[in-house]
Short mmCIF file of C-alpha atoms in Angstrom, two decimals:
data_model
loop_
_atom_site.label_atom_id
_atom_site.label_comp_id
_atom_site.label_asym_id
_atom_site.label_seq_id
_atom_site.Cartn_x
_atom_site.Cartn_y
_atom_site.Cartn_z
CA MET A 1032 -55.79 -15.73 4.82
CA GLU A 1033 -52.90 -17.99 3.93
CA TYR A 1034 -52.23 -19.51 0.54
CA SER A 1035 -50.24 -22.39 -0.84
CA ILE A 1036 -48.00 -21.61 -3.78
CA LYS A 1037 -50.60 -23.09 -6.14
CA LYS A 1038 -53.47 -21.09 -4.66
CA LEU A 1039 -51.49 -17.85 -4.69
CA GLY A 1040 -50.51 -18.45 -8.30
CA GLU A 1041 -54.14 -18.98 -9.27
CA LEU A 1042 -55.19 -15.88 -7.33
CA ALA A 1043 -52.60 -13.63 -8.96
CA GLY A 1044 -52.53 -15.23 -12.41
CA VAL A 1045 -48.88 -16.26 -12.26
CA SER A 1046 -47.32 -19.70 -12.42
CA SER A 1047 -45.98 -21.65 -9.46
CA ARG A 1048 -42.68 -21.78 -11.32
CA THR A 1049 -42.56 -17.96 -11.30
CA LEU A 1050 -43.26 -17.83 -7.57
CA ARG A 1051 -40.53 -20.38 -6.90
CA TYR A 1052 -38.12 -18.25 -8.92
CA TYR A 1053 -39.12 -15.14 -6.97
CA ASP A 1054 -38.35 -17.07 -3.80
CA THR A 1055 -34.96 -18.19 -5.14
CA ILE A 1056 -33.84 -14.62 -5.93
CA GLY A 1057 -35.24 -13.26 -2.67
CA LEU A 1058 -37.91 -11.13 -4.35
CA LEU A 1059 -40.87 -12.88 -2.71
CA LYS A 1060 -40.14 -15.23 0.16
CA PRO A 1061 -43.00 -17.29 1.63
CA LYS A 1062 -44.28 -16.50 5.11
CA ARG A 1063 -43.28 -19.95 6.26
CA ILE A 1064 -42.62 -23.52 5.16
CA ASN A 1065 -45.16 -25.98 6.58
CA SER A 1066 -44.41 -29.41 8.06
CA SER A 1067 -44.81 -31.01 4.63
CA GLY A 1068 -42.21 -28.70 3.11
CA TYR A 1069 -44.67 -26.53 1.16
CA ARG A 1070 -44.40 -22.75 0.84
CA ILE A 1071 -47.16 -20.83 2.63
CA TYR A 1072 -47.90 -17.16 1.87
CA GLY A 1073 -49.69 -14.64 4.11
CA GLN A 1074 -51.22 -11.18 3.64
CA ALA A 1075 -47.88 -9.36 3.57
CA GLU A 1076 -46.69 -11.64 0.75
CA VAL A 1077 -49.94 -11.11 -1.18
CA ASP A 1078 -49.50 -7.33 -0.96
CA ARG A 1079 -45.84 -7.59 -1.99
CA LEU A 1080 -46.77 -9.73 -5.00
CA GLN A 1081 -49.32 -7.14 -6.08
CA GLN A 1082 -46.60 -4.48 -6.00
CA ILE A 1083 -44.26 -6.74 -7.97
CA LEU A 1084 -46.86 -7.20 -10.69
CA PHE A 1085 -47.53 -3.46 -10.87
CA PHE A 1086 -43.81 -2.81 -11.32
CA ARG A 1087 -43.60 -5.56 -13.95
CA GLU A 1088 -46.45 -3.86 -15.84
CA PHE A 1089 -44.01 -1.01 -16.43
CA GLU A 1090 -41.20 -3.42 -17.41
CA ILE A 1091 -39.06 -2.67 -14.35
CA PRO A 1092 -36.29 -5.32 -13.99
CA LEU A 1093 -36.71 -7.73 -11.10
CA GLU A 1094 -33.48 -6.60 -9.47
CA GLU A 1095 -34.73 -3.00 -9.37
CA ILE A 1096 -38.10 -4.10 -8.01
CA LYS A 1097 -36.38 -5.93 -5.19
CA SER A 1098 -34.32 -2.87 -4.29
CA TYR A 1099 -37.47 -0.72 -4.22
CA LEU A 1100 -39.44 -3.12 -2.05
CA ASP A 1101 -36.56 -3.81 0.33
CA ASP A 1102 -35.93 -0.10 0.91
CA PRO A 1103 -36.86 0.70 4.55
CA GLU A 1104 -38.45 3.95 3.34
CA PHE A 1105 -40.68 2.23 0.78
CA LYS A 1106 -44.34 3.09 1.35
CA ASN A 1107 -47.03 0.94 -0.22
CA SER A 1108 -49.61 3.73 -0.49
CA GLU A 1109 -47.18 6.12 -2.20
CA ALA A 1110 -46.14 3.43 -4.65
CA LEU A 1111 -49.78 2.70 -5.52
CA THR A 1112 -50.42 6.40 -6.13
CA HIS A 1113 -47.41 6.51 -8.46
CA HIS A 1114 -48.61 3.36 -10.26
CA ARG A 1115 -52.00 5.00 -10.77
CA GLN A 1116 -50.42 8.10 -12.30
CA GLN A 1117 -48.35 5.95 -14.64
CA LEU A 1118 -51.38 3.94 -15.72
CA LEU A 1119 -53.37 7.10 -16.41
CA ALA A 1120 -50.51 8.37 -18.55
CA LYS A 1121 -50.36 5.03 -20.34
CA ARG A 1122 -54.13 5.16 -20.98
CA GLU A 1123 -53.75 8.66 -22.39
CA ARG A 1124 -51.03 7.44 -24.76
CA LEU A 1125 -53.27 4.60 -25.94
CA ASP A 1126 -56.17 7.02 -26.41
CA HIS A 1127 -54.01 9.14 -28.72
CA LEU A 1128 -53.10 6.07 -30.77
CA LEU A 1129 -56.74 4.94 -30.93
CA LYS A 1130 -57.78 8.38 -32.21
CA THR A 1131 -55.12 8.16 -34.91
CA ILE A 1132 -56.37 4.70 -35.93
CA ASP A 1133 -60.00 5.86 -36.05
CA LYS A 1134 -59.13 8.91 -38.16
CA THR A 1135 -57.04 6.76 -40.50
CA ILE A 1136 -59.88 4.25 -40.99
CA GLN A 1137 -62.30 7.09 -41.74
CA HIS A 1138 -59.79 8.55 -44.19
CA ILE A 1139 -59.37 5.22 -46.01
CA LYS A 1140 -63.14 4.85 -46.27
CA GLY A 1141 -63.38 8.35 -47.69
CA GLU A 1142 -65.48 9.55 -44.77
CA SER A 1143 -63.07 12.33 -43.76
CA GLY A 1144 -59.83 13.97 -44.78
CA MET A 1145 -56.52 13.40 -43.03
CA THR A 1146 -53.22 15.20 -43.49
CA ASP A 1147 -49.90 13.36 -43.47
CA LYS A 1148 -49.03 15.19 -40.25
CA GLU A 1149 -52.16 13.83 -38.54
CA LYS A 1150 -51.16 10.28 -39.45
CA PHE A 1151 -48.23 10.49 -37.05
CA GLU A 1152 -49.66 12.64 -34.26
CA GLY A 1153 -50.50 9.62 -32.08
CA PHE A 1154 -46.99 8.18 -32.35
CA LYS A 1155 -45.31 11.49 -31.60
CA GLN A 1156 -47.59 12.17 -28.65
CA LYS A 1157 -46.88 8.69 -27.31
CA GLN A 1158 -43.16 9.34 -27.45
CA LEU A 1159 -43.55 12.75 -25.80
CA ASP A 1160 -45.64 11.26 -22.99
CA GLU A 1161 -43.15 8.44 -22.41
CA ASN A 1162 -40.23 10.87 -22.28
CA GLU A 1163 -42.16 13.10 -19.92
CA GLN A 1164 -42.91 10.19 -17.63
CA LYS A 1165 -39.32 8.97 -17.58
CA TYR A 1166 -37.29 12.17 -17.61
CA GLY A 1167 -39.66 15.14 -17.23
CA ASN A 1168 -38.64 16.29 -13.76
CA GLU A 1169 -34.90 15.91 -14.31
CA ILE A 1170 -34.67 17.70 -17.65
CA ARG A 1171 -36.91 20.56 -16.50
CA GLU A 1172 -34.72 21.04 -13.45
CA LYS A 1173 -31.58 20.97 -15.57
CA TYR A 1174 -32.67 22.98 -18.63
CA GLY A 1175 -35.71 24.93 -17.46
CA LYS A 1176 -39.41 24.57 -18.13
CA ASP A 1177 -39.48 27.00 -21.06
CA THR A 1178 -36.71 25.19 -22.95
CA ILE A 1179 -38.40 21.80 -22.57
CA GLU A 1180 -41.81 23.13 -23.61
CA LYS A 1181 -40.26 24.62 -26.76
CA ALA A 1182 -38.49 21.32 -27.49
CA ASN A 1183 -41.75 19.37 -27.09
CA LYS A 1184 -43.56 21.80 -29.37
CA LYS A 1185 -40.86 21.49 -31.99
CA PHE A 1186 -41.04 17.71 -31.81
CA GLY A 1187 -44.84 17.78 -32.14
CA ASN A 1188 -44.55 19.87 -35.32
CA LEU A 1189 -42.16 17.50 -37.09
CA SER A 1190 -43.25 16.46 -40.56
CA GLU A 1191 -43.56 12.80 -41.51
CA ASP A 1192 -40.17 12.87 -43.22
CA GLN A 1193 -38.53 14.61 -40.28
CA TYR A 1194 -40.04 12.18 -37.81
CA ASN A 1195 -38.80 9.21 -39.83
CA GLN A 1196 -35.34 10.77 -40.11
CA LEU A 1197 -35.28 11.26 -36.34
CA GLN A 1198 -36.04 7.58 -35.72
CA GLU A 1199 -33.53 6.39 -38.32
CA MET A 1200 -30.86 8.68 -36.92
CA ALA A 1201 -31.41 7.34 -33.38
CA SER A 1202 -30.80 3.80 -34.67
CA GLN A 1203 -27.77 4.93 -36.66
CA ILE A 1204 -26.23 6.53 -33.57
CA LEU A 1205 -26.45 3.22 -31.70
CA ASN A 1206 -25.00 1.26 -34.63
CA ASP A 1207 -22.17 3.72 -35.27
CA LEU A 1208 -21.44 3.99 -31.55
CA GLN A 1209 -21.01 0.23 -31.31
CA ALA A 1210 -18.53 0.33 -34.20
CA ALA A 1211 -16.66 3.37 -32.83
CA MET A 1212 -16.18 1.70 -29.45
CA LYS A 1213 -13.95 -0.90 -31.09
CA THR A 1214 -11.37 1.84 -31.71
CA ASN A 1215 -11.24 2.57 -27.96
CA ASP A 1216 -10.56 6.19 -28.89
CA PRO A 1217 -13.30 8.77 -28.16
CA SER A 1218 -11.20 11.43 -29.89
CA GLY A 1219 -10.88 9.38 -33.07
CA GLU A 1220 -12.59 10.04 -36.38
CA GLU A 1221 -15.32 7.44 -35.93
CA ALA A 1222 -16.21 8.54 -32.40
CA GLN A 1223 -16.28 12.20 -33.36
CA ALA A 1224 -18.55 11.37 -36.30
CA VAL A 1225 -20.98 9.81 -33.81
CA ALA A 1226 -20.84 12.93 -31.65
CA ALA A 1227 -21.54 15.10 -34.68
CA LEU A 1228 -24.46 12.85 -35.64
CA HIS A 1229 -25.74 13.14 -32.07
CA LYS A 1230 -25.69 16.95 -32.40
CA GLU A 1231 -27.64 16.67 -35.68
CA TRP A 1232 -30.16 14.40 -33.96
CA LEU A 1233 -30.64 16.92 -31.15
CA ALA A 1234 -31.34 19.66 -33.69
CA PHE A 1235 -34.65 17.98 -34.55
CA THR A 1236 -36.07 18.91 -31.16
CA TRP A 1237 -33.76 21.37 -29.38
CA PRO A 1238 -34.87 24.99 -29.90
CA SER A 1239 -31.19 25.99 -29.95
CA TYR A 1240 -27.84 24.26 -29.53
CA SER A 1241 -25.06 25.02 -27.08
CA LYS A 1242 -21.90 23.11 -26.38
CA GLU A 1243 -22.48 23.40 -22.63
CA ALA A 1244 -25.96 21.86 -22.88
CA HIS A 1245 -24.64 19.08 -25.12
CA ARG A 1246 -21.96 18.21 -22.58
CA GLY A 1247 -24.51 18.36 -19.76
CA LEU A 1248 -26.81 15.95 -21.55
CA ALA A 1249 -23.91 13.57 -22.19
CA ASP A 1250 -23.06 13.63 -18.49
CA MET A 1251 -26.62 12.52 -17.72
CA TYR A 1252 -26.10 9.50 -19.96
CA VAL A 1253 -23.52 8.22 -17.49
CA VAL A 1254 -25.03 9.10 -14.11
CA ASP A 1255 -28.66 8.21 -14.90
CA GLU A 1256 -29.22 4.45 -15.18
CA ARG A 1257 -32.13 4.89 -17.61
CA PHE A 1258 -29.99 6.77 -20.14
CA LYS A 1259 -27.06 4.48 -19.46
CA ASN A 1260 -29.14 1.38 -20.20
CA TYR A 1261 -30.49 2.96 -23.39
CA TYR A 1262 -26.96 3.06 -24.83
CA ASP A 1263 -25.26 0.19 -23.03
CA GLY A 1264 -28.06 -2.24 -23.87
CA PRO A 1265 -27.88 -2.16 -27.69
CA ALA A 1266 -24.31 -0.89 -28.17
CA GLY A 1267 -22.57 -2.77 -25.35
CA GLU A 1268 -21.37 -2.08 -21.83
CA GLY A 1269 -19.50 1.20 -21.59
CA ALA A 1270 -21.28 2.73 -24.59
CA ALA A 1271 -22.80 5.61 -22.61
CA GLN A 1272 -19.39 6.43 -21.10
CA PHE A 1273 -17.69 6.28 -24.50
CA LEU A 1274 -20.36 8.53 -26.06
CA ARG A 1275 -20.05 10.98 -23.16
CA ASP A 1276 -16.30 11.15 -23.61
CA ALA A 1277 -16.65 11.65 -27.37
CA ILE A 1278 -19.20 14.45 -26.91
CA ARG A 1279 -17.03 16.19 -24.31
CA ILE A 1280 -14.23 16.32 -26.87
CA PHE A 1281 -16.57 17.31 -29.70
CA ALA A 1282 -18.26 20.05 -27.68
CA ALA A 1283 -15.21 21.31 -25.83
CA GLU A 1284 -14.93 25.06 -25.29
#
């Protein structure tokens, strides 16, 4: 089967404008251009578009998707298996949230009791599942399975107030980091205050603190693009590097 750009757009549920953009950036080139100058797509392009849409479902940037698909070692079947695992994990997260909603509705109606801790179980489980999906293998390899399981358990047992403090502190770290970067001095008072706040934030979930582990985590912020983007996105380019440098000074032996 071959498709015009309009027919492929209708088949996949995307606009012709989107397909033209994908062509422009080299993400999805047509199989050929016909004698009338129209883009024509074949089976290989259909399969590639399906992969693109799966990756977009997980909010992967287009540039990253292109690098994945253009990799000579990319295997369609392996990617689909990975997508399936991610979707199952996503469904599990939604199921937890739905259970929390149902229990809350029953509680409001007076049909059942509900503790304050139960009101936030779905949100905490969602965050645990997302962290596991993104970083599970790396952090287990670096810190050990037992340490991570204890950290997850500690996070799951947070009270409502503790959970809210954790979220507020994460936002404060990003805000204070952005301000500290203006000093261009990771050893300065403002930068060291951010590093100290970061240690306090870790205490909510880490079973125990060590300077070595703190430095190791900070190093991951620089070498792992996911961590790097978490800090560089809101706080500005170079934020992860600046925070790493500040923590190295703060947690020096």
